PDB file of C-alpha atoms in Angstrom:
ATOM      1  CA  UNK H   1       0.000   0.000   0.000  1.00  0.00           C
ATOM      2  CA  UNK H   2       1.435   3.434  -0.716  1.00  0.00           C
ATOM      3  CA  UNK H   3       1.438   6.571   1.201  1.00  0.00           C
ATOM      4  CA  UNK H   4      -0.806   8.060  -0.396  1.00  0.00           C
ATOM      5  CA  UNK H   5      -3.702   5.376  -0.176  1.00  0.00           C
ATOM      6  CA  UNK H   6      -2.065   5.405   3.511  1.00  0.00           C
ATOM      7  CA  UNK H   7      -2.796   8.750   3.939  1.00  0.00           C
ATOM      8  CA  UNK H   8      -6.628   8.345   2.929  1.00  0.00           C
ATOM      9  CA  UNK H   9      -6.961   5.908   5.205  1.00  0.00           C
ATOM     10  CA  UNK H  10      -5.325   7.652   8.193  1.00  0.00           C
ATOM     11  CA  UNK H  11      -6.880  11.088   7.585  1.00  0.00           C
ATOM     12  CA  UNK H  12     -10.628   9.534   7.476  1.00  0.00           C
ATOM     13  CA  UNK H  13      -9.925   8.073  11.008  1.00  0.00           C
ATOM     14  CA  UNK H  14      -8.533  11.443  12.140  1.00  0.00           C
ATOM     15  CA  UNK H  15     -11.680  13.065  11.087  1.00  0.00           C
ATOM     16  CA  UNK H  16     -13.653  10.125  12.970  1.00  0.00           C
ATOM     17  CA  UNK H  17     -11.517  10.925  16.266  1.00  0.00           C
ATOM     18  CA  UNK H  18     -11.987  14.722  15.688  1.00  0.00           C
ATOM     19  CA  UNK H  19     -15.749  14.538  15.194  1.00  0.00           C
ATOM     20  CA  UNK H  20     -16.261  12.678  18.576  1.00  0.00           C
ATOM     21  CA  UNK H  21     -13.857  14.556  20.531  1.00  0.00           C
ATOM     22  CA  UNK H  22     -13.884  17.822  18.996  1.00  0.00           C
ATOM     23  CA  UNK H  23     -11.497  20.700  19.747  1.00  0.00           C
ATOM     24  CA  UNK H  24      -9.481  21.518  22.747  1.00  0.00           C
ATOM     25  CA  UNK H  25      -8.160  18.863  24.332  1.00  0.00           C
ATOM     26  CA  UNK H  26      -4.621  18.118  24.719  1.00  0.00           C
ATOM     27  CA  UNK H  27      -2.413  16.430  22.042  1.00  0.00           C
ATOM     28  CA  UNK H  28      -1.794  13.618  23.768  1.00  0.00           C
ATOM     29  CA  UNK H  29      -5.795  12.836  23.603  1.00  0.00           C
ATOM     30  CA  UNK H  30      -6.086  12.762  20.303  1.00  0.00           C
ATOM     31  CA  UNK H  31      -2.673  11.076  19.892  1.00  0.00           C
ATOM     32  CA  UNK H  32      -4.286   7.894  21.662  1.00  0.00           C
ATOM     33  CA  UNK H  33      -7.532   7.859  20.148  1.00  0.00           C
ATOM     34  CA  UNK H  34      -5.776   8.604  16.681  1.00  0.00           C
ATOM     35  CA  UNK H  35      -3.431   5.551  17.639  1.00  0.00           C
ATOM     36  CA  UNK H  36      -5.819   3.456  18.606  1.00  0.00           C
ATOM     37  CA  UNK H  37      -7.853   3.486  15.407  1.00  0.00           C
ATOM     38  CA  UNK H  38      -5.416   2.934  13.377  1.00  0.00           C
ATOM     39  CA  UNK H  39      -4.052   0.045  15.039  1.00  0.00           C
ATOM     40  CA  UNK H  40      -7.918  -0.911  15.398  1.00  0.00           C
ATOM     41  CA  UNK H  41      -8.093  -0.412  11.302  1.00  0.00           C
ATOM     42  CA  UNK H  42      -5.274  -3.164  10.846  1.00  0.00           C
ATOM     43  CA  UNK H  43      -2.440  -0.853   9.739  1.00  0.00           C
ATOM     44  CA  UNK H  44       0.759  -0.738  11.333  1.00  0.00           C
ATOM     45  CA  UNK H  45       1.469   1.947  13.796  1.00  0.00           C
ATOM     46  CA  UNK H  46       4.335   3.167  16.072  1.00  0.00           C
ATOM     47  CA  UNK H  47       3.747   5.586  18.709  1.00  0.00           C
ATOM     48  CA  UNK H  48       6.319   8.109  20.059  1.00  0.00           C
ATOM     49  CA  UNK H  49       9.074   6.339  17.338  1.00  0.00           C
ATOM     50  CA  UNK H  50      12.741   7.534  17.968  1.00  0.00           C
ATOM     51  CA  UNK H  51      14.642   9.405  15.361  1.00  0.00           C
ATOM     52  CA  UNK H  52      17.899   9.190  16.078  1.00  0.00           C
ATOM     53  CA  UNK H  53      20.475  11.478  14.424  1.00  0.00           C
ATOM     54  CA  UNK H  54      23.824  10.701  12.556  1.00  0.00           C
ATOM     55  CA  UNK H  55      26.259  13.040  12.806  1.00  0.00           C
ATOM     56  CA  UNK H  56      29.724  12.013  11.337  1.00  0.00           C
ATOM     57  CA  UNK H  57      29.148   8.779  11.711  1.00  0.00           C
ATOM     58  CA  UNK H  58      28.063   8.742  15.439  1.00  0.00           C
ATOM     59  CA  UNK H  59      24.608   8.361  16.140  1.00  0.00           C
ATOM     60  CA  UNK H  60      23.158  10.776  18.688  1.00  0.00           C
ATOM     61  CA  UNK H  61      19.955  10.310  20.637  1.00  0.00           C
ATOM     62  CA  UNK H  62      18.484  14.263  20.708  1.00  0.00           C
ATOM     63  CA  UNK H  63      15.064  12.924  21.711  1.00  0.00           C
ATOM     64  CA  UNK H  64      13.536  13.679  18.197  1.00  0.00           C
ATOM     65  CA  UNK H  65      10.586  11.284  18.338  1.00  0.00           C
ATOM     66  CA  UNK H  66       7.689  11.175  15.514  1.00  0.00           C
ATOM     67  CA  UNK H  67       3.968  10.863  17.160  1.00  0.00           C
ATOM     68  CA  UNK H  68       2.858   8.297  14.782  1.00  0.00           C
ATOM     69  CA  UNK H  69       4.478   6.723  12.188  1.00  0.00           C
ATOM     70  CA  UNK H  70       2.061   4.459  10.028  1.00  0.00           C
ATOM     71  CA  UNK H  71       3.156   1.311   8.135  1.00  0.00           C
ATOM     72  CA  UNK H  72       6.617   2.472   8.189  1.00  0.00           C
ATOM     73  CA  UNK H  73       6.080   5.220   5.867  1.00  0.00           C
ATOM     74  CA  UNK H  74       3.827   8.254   6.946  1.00  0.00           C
ATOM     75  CA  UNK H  75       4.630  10.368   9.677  1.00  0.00           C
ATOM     76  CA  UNK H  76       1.808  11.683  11.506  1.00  0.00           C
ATOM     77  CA  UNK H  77       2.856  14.931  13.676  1.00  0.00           C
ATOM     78  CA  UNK H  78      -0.252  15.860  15.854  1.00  0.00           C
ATOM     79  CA  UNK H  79      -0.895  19.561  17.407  1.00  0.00           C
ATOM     80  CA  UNK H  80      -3.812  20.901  19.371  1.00  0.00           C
ATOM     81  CA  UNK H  81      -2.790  24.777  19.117  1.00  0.00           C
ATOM     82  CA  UNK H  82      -4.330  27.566  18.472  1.00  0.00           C
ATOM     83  CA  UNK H  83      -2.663  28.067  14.614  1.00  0.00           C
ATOM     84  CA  UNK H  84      -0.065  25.637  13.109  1.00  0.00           C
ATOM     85  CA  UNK H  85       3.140  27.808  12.195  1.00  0.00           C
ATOM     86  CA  UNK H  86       6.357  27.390  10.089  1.00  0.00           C
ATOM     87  CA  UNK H  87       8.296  25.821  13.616  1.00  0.00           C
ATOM     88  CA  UNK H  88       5.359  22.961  13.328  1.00  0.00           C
ATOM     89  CA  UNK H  89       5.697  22.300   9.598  1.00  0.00           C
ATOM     90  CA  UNK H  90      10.066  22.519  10.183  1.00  0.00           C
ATOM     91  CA  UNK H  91       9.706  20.088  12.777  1.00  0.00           C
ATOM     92  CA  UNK H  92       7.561  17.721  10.433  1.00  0.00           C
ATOM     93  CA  UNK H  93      10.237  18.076   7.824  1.00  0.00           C
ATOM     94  CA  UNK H  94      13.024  16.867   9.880  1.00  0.00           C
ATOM     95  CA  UNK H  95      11.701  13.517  11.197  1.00  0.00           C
ATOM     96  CA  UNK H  96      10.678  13.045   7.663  1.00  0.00           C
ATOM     97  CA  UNK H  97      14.517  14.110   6.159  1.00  0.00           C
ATOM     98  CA  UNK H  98      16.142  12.225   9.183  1.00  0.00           C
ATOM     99  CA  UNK H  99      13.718   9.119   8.672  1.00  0.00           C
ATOM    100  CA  UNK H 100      13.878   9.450   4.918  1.00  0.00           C
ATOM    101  CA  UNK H 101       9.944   9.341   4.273  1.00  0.00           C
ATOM    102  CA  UNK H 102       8.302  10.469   1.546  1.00  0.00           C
ATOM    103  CA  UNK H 103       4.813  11.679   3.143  1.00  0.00           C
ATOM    104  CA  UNK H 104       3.455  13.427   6.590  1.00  0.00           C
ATOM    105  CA  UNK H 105       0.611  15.141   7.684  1.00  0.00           C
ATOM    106  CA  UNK H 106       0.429  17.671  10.099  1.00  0.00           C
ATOM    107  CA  UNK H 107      -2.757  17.873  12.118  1.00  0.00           C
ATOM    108  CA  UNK H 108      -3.947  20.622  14.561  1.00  0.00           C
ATOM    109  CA  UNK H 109      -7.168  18.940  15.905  1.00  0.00           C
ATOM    110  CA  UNK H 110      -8.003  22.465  17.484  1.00  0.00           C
ATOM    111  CA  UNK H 111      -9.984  23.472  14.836  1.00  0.00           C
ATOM    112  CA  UNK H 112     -13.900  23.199  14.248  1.00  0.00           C
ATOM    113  CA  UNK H 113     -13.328  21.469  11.085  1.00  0.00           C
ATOM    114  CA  UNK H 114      -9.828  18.854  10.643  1.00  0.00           C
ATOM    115  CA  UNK H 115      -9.561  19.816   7.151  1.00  0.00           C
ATOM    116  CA  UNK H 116      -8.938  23.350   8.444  1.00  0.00           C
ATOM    117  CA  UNK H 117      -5.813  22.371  10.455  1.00  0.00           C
ATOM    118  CA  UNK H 118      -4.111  19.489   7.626  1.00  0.00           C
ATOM    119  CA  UNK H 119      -1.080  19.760   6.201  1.00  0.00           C
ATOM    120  CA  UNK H 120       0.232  17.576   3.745  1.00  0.00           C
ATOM    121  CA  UNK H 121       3.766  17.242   3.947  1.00  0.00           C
ATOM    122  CA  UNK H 122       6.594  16.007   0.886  1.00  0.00           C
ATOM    123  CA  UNK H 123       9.632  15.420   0.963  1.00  0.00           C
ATOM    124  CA  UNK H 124      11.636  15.591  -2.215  1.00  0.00           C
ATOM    125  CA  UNK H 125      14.254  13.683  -0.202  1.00  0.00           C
TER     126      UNK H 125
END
């Protein structure tokens, strides 16, 4: 399956998780839910994966860790702020570079409507 049918998949369950919560709870919330069907859907999902970095040839742990990553190829980087800004979409972009993935979303589930706080995220690696 690729990321993009991935990505379908994922963002429908967001929207379920968003609709029943709704907005202003803490990241972590919807982080669990949002984990939870996923795994429930029968993809595979990591929670809280490690990204380690490489830095001439030593690998350093900087506690860089990706929220969820999805069948080993989308990164899922979950907010619950008032507006998502260029630190959010930076910070998406480097566990995608230092992971070498091709796909991410960015979600602020602080919004009335999810589509309102999605990002899609490429990297041109």
């Amino acid at each position: 399956m690729g990321e993009n049918e991935i990505s379908r998949i994922v963002i429908g369950l967001a929207i379920e998780v968003h609709n029943a919560l709704g907005p202003g709870l803490l990241e972590s919330a919807y982080k669990e839910c949002l984990f939870y069907k996923i795994n429930k859907s029968g993809l595979f999902v990591e929670k809280e994966k490690i990204m380690p970095l490489f830095f001439e040839e030593v690998k350093l742990d900087c506690g860089y860790r990706i929220d969820l990553l999805v069948e080993k190829k989308l990164v899922l980087e979950l907010k619950s702020v008032e507006a998502l800004n260029d630190v959010h979409l930076a910070q998406t972009l480097t566990y995608m570079k230092l992971g070498k993935y091709k796909l991410g979303l960015l979600m602020n589930f602080n919004v009335n409507r999810l589509k309102d706080g999605l990002k899609r995220v490429v990297n041109g690696l």
